Short mmCIF file of C-alpha atoms and ligand atoms in Angstrom, two decimals:
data_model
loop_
_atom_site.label_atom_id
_atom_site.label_comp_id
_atom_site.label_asym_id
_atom_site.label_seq_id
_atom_site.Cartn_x
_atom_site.Cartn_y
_atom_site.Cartn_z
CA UNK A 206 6.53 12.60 -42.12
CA UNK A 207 5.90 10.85 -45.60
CA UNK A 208 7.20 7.58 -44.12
CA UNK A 209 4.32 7.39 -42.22
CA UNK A 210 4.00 4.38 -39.62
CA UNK A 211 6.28 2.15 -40.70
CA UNK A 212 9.16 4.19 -39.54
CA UNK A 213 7.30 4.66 -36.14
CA UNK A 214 7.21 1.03 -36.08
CA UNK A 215 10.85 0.69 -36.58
CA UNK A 216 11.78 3.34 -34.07
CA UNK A 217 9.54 2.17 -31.32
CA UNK A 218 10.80 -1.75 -31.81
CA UNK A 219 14.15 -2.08 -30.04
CA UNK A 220 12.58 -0.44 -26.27
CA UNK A 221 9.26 -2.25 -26.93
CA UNK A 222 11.49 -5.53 -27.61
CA UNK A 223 13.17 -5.05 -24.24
CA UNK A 224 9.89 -4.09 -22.48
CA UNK A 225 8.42 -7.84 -23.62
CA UNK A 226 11.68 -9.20 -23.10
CA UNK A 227 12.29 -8.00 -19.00
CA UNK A 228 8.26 -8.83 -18.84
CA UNK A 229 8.97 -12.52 -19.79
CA UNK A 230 11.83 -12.91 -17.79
CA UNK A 231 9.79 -11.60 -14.51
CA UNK A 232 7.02 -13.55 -15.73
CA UNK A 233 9.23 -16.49 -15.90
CA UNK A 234 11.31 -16.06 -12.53
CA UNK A 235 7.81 -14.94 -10.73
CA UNK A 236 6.17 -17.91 -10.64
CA UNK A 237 8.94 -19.94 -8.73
CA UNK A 238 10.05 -16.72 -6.12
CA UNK A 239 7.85 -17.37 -3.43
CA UNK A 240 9.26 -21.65 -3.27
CA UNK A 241 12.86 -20.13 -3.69
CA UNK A 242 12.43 -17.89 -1.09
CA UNK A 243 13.25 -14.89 -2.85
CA UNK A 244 10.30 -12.74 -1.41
CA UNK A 245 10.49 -10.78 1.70
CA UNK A 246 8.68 -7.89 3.70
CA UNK A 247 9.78 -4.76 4.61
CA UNK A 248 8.23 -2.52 6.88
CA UNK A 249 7.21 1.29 7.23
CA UNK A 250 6.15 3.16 10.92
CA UNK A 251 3.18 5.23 10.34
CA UNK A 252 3.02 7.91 13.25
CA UNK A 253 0.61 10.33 14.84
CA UNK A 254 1.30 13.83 13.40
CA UNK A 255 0.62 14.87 17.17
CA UNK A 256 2.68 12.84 19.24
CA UNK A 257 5.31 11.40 16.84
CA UNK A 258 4.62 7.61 18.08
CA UNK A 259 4.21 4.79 15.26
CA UNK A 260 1.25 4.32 15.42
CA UNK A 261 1.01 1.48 12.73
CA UNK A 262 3.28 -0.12 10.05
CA UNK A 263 2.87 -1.16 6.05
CA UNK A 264 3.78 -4.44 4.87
CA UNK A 265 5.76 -3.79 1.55
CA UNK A 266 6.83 -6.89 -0.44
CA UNK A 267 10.31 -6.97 -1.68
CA UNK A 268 12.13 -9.53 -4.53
CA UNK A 269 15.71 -10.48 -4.10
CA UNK A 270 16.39 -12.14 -7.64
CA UNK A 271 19.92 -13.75 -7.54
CA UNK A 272 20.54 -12.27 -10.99
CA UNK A 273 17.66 -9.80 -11.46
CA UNK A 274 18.75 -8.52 -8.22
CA UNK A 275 16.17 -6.37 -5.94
CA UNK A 276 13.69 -6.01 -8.13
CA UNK A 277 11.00 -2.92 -7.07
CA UNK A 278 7.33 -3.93 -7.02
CA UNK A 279 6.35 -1.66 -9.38
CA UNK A 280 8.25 -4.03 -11.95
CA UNK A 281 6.73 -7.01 -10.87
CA UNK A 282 2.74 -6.45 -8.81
CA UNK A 283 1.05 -5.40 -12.74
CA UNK A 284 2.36 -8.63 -14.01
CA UNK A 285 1.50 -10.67 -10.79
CA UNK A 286 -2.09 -9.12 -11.73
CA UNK A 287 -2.18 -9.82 -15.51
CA UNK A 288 -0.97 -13.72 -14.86
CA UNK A 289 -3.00 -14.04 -11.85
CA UNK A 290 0.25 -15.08 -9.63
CA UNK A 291 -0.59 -11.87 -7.16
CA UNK A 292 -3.38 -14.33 -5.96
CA UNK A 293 -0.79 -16.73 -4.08
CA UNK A 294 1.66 -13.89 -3.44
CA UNK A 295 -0.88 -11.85 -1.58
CA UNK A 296 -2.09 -14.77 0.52
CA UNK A 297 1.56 -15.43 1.66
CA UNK A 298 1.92 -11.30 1.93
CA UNK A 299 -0.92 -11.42 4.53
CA UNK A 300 0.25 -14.59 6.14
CA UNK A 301 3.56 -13.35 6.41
CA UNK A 302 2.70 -9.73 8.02
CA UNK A 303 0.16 -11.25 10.23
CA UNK A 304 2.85 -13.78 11.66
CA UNK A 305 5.31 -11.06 11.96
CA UNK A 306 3.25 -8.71 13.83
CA UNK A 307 1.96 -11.44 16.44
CA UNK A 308 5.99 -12.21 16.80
CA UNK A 309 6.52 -8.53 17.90
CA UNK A 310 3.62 -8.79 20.01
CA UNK A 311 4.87 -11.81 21.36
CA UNK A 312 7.91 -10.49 22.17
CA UNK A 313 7.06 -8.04 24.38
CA UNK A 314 6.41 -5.19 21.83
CA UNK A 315 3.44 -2.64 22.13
CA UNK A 316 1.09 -3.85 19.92
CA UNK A 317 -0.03 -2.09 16.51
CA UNK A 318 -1.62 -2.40 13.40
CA UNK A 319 0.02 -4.11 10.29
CA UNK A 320 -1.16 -2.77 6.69
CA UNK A 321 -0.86 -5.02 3.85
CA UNK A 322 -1.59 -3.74 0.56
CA UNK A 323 -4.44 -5.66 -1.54
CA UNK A 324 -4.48 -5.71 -5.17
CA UNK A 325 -7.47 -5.24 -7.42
CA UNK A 326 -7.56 -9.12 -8.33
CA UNK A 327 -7.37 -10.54 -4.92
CA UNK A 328 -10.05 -7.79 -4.24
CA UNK A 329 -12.52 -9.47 -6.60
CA UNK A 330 -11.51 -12.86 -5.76
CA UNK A 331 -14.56 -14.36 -3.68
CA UNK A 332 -12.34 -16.17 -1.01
CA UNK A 333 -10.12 -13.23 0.43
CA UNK A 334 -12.35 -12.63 3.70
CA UNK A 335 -12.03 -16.84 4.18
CA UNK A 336 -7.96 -16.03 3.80
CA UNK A 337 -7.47 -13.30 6.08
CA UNK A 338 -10.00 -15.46 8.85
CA UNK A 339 -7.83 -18.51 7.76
CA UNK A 340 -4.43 -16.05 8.30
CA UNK A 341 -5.74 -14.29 11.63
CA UNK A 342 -6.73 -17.47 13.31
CA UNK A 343 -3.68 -19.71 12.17
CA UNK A 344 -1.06 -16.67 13.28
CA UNK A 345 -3.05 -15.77 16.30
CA UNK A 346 -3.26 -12.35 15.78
CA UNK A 347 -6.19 -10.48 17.00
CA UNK A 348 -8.20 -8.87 13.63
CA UNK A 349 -8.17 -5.20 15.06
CA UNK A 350 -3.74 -5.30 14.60
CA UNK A 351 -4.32 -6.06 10.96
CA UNK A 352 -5.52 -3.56 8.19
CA UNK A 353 -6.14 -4.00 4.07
CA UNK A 354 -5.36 -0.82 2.13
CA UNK A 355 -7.46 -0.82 -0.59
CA UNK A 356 -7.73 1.51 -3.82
CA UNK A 357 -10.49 4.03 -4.73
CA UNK A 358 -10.77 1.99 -8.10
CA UNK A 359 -11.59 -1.16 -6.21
CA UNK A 360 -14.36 0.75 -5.10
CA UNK A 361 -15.85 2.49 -8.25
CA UNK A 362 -15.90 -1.12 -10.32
CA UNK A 363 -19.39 -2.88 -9.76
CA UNK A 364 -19.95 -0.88 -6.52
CA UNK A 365 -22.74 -3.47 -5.33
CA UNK A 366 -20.26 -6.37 -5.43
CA UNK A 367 -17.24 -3.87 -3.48
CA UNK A 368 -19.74 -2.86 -0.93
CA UNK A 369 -20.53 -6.15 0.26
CA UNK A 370 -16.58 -7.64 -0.20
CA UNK A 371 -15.66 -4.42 1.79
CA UNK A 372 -18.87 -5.41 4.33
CA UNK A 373 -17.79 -9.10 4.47
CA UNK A 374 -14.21 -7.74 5.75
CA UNK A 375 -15.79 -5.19 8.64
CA UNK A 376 -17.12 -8.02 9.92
CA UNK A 377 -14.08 -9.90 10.39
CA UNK A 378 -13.17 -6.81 12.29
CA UNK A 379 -9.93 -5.93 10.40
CA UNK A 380 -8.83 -2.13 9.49
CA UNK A 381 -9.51 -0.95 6.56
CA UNK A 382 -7.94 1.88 4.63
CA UNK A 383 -7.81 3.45 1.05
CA UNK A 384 -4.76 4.34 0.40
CA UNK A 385 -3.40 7.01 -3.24
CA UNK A 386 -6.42 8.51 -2.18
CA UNK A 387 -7.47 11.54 -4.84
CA UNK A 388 -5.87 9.71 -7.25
CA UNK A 389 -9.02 8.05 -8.50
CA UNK A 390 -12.54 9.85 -9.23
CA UNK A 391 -14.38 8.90 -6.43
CA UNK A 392 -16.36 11.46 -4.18
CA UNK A 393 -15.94 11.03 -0.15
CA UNK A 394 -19.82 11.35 -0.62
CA UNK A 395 -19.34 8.36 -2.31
CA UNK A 396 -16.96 6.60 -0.21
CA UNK A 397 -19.20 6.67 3.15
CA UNK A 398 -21.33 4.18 2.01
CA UNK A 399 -17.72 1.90 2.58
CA UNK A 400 -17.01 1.00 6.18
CA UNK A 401 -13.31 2.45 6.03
CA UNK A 402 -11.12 3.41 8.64
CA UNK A 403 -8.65 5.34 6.92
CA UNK A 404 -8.14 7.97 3.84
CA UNK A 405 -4.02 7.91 2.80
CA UNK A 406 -3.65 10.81 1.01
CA UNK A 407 -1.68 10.29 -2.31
CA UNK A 408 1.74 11.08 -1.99
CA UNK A 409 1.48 13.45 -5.28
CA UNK A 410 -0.24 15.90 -3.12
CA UNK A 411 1.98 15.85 -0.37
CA UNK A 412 4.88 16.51 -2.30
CA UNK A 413 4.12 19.55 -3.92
CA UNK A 414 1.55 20.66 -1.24
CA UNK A 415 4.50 23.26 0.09
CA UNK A 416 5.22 24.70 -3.31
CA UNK A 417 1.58 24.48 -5.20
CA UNK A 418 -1.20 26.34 -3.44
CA UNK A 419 -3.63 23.66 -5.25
CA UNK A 420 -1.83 20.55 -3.99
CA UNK A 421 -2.02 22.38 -0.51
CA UNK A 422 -6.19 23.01 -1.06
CA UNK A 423 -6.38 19.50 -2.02
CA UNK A 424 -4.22 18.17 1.18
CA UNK A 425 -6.66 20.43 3.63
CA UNK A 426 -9.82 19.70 1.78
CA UNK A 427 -9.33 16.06 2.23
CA UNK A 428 -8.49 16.71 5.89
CA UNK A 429 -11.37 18.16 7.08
CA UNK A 430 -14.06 16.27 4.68
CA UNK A 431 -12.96 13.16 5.81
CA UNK A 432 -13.00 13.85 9.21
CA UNK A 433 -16.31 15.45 9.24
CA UNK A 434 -17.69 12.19 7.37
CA UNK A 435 -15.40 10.38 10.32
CA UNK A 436 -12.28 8.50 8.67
CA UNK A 437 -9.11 8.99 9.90
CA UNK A 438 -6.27 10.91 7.54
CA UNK A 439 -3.01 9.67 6.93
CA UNK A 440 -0.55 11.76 4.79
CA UNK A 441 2.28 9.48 2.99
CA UNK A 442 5.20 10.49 0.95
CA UNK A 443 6.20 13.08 3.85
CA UNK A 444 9.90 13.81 3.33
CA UNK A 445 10.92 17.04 4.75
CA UNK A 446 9.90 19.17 8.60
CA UNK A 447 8.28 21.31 6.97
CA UNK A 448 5.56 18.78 5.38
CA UNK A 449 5.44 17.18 8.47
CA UNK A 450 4.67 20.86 10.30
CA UNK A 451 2.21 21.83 7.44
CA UNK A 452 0.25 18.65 8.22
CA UNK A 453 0.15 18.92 12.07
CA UNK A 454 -1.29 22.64 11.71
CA UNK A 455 -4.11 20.82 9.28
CA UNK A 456 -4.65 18.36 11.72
CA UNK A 457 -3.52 15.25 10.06
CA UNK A 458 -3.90 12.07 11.76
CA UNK A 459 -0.89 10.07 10.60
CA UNK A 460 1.81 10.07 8.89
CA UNK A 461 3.98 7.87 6.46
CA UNK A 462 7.44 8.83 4.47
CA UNK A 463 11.21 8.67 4.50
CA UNK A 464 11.46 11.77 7.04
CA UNK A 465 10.09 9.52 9.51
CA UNK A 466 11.25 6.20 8.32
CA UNK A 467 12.25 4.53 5.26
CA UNK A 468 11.16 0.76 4.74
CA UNK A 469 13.12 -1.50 6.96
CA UNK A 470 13.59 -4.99 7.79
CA UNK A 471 11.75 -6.53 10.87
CA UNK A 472 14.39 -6.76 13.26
CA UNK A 473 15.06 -2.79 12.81
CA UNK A 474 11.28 -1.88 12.82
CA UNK A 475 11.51 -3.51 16.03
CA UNK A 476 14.27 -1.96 17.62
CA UNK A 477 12.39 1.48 16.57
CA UNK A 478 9.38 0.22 18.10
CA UNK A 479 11.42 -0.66 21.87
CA UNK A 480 12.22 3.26 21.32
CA UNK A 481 8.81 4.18 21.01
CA UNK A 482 9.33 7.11 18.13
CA UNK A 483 10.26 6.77 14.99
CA UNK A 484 12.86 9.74 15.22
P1 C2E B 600 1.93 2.26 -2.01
O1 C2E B 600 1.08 1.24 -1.34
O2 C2E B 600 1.34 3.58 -2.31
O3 C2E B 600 3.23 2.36 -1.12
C1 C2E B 600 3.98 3.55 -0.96
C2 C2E B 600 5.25 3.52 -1.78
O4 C2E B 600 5.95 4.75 -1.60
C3 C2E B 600 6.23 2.44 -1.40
O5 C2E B 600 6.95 2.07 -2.57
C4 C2E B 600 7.15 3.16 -0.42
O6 C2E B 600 8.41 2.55 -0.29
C5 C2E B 600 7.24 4.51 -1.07
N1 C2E B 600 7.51 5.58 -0.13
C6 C2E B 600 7.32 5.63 1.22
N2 C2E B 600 7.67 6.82 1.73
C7 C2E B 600 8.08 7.58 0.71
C8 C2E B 600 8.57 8.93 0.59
O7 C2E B 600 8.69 9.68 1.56
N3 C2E B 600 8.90 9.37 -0.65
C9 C2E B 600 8.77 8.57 -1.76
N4 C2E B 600 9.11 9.09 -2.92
N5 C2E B 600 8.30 7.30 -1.70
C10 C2E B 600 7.97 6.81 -0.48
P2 C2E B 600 7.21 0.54 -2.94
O8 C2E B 600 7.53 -0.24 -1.71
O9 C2E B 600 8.16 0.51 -4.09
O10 C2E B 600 5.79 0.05 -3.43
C11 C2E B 600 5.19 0.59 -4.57
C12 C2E B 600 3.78 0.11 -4.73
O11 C2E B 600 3.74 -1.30 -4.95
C13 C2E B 600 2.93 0.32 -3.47
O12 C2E B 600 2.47 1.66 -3.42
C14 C2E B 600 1.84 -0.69 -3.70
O13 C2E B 600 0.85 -0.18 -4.58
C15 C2E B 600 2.57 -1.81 -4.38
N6 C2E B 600 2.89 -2.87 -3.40
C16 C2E B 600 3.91 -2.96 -2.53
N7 C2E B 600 3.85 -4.09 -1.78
C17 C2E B 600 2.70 -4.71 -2.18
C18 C2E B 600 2.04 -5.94 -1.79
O14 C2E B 600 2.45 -6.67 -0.88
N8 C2E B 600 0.89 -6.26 -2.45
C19 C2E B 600 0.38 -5.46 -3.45
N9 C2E B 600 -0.77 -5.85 -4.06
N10 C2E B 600 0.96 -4.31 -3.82
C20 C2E B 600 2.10 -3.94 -3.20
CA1 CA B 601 -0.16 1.24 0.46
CA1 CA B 602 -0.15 4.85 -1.37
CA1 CA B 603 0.93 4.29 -4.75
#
């Protein structure tokens, strides 16, 4: 105790070190990825609690780093943000998903909605509705099989300026969604003065919703609020029957998580789609 900081200091140094050292060798490798072709898209089935058909899919972006190795997004989407690189990676993301989906279409496939994810920069970023036109119309795919998931937060920062970007993309006629919902502080009061599609229940909730009679208030209350104000609910994060059950007797929409599918690679996604069900 009568060290005082500079022990602290000491202590702390060698994890911080390797926390600025991994971020400037991500940093580094990031910026080159997309021209070595390291990036790639995997893909997970949403499904109507009811029925148990996919009912939609999530674009997740993947990095295959020939000596990072696979490296999660978690480690790599904050500092994509901070140097402004997400900007170019989520224009190919949406290219990339759009083209894919129009390919399974094209083949033969029942057609669906793709979800990309949207980050809080390329939110902001006054072009996005011009790239996801630009996208649409050079893939060919129709703007009701694509959706954005969006955040609560992108919502709550300068509200004026996110109602209009959120108007902007109605118009274009995509899906929209906002997805870790009841992670952030916003009200679905609130939200309804968004034109959104979809509420995608955090997967926090869902997780513990069997074993933590709060988590399970939560989970209903978001159920029937939202659809009384009209979205559409979509539990992810389901990984057992008996989640899955608890959210069919609640009346969930959709659902999302590895008992139904893990993230796979397009030419599986596929196959699952020729079945029909994603189990
Ligand atoms: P998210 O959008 O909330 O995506 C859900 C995450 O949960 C994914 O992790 C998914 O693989 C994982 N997941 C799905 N089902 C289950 C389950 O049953 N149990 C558990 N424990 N996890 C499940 P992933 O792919 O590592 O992505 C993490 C986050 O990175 C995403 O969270 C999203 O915020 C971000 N991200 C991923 N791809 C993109 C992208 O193309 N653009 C942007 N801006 N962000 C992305
Ligand atoms: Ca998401
Ligand atoms: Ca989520
Ligand atoms: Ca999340």
């Amino acid at each position: 105790a009568k060290e005082g900081g500079r022990n602290q200091v000491q202590f702390y140094e060698p994890a911080m070190h390797a926390r600025i050292v991994e971020r400037a060798a991500i940093e580094g490798e990031l910026r080159g990825a997309l021209a070595r072709n390291e990036m790639f898209l995997v893909y997970q089935p949403k499904v109507h609690v009811a029925t148990g058909e996919i009912s939609g899919v999530e674009a997740l972006l993947r990095w295959r780093h020939p000596t990072l190795g696979l490296v999660a997004p978690g480690r790599f989407i904050g500092v994509a943000e901070e140097t402004g690189l997400i900007v170019e990676l989520g224009r190919w993301v949406i290219q990339t998903a759009c083209a894919q989906n129009k390919a399974w279409q094209d083949a033969g496939l029942p057609p669906l909605r793709v979800a990309v994810n949207v980050s809080a920069r390329q939110f902001r970023d006054k072009a996005l509705a011009d790239e996801v036109v630009a996208a649409l119309h050079s893939t060919g795919l129709q703007a009701q099989y694509l959706e954005l998931e969006l955040t609560e937060s992108m919502m709550m920062q300068d509200a004026d300026e996110a109602v209009a970007t959120v108007q902007r993309l109605k118009k274009v006629g995509v899906g929209l969604s906002i997805d870790d919902f009841g992670t952030g502080y916003s009200s679905l009061a609130y939200l309804k003065l968004f034109p959104i599609d979809f509420l995608k229940i955090d997967q926090s909730f869902v997780r513990d919703m069997l074993g933590d009679p709060t988590m399970a208030a939560i989970v209903r209350s978001v159920i029937s609020l939202g659809h009384s104000l009209d979205f559409r609910v979509v539990a992810e994060g389901v990984e057992t029957e008996g989640q899955l059950a608890y959210l069919q007797r609640y009346h969930c929409d959709e659902a999302q998580g590895y008992h139904l599918s893990k993230p796979i690679l397009p030419e599986e996604f596929a196959a699952l789609l020729a079945q029909g069900q994603a189990r």
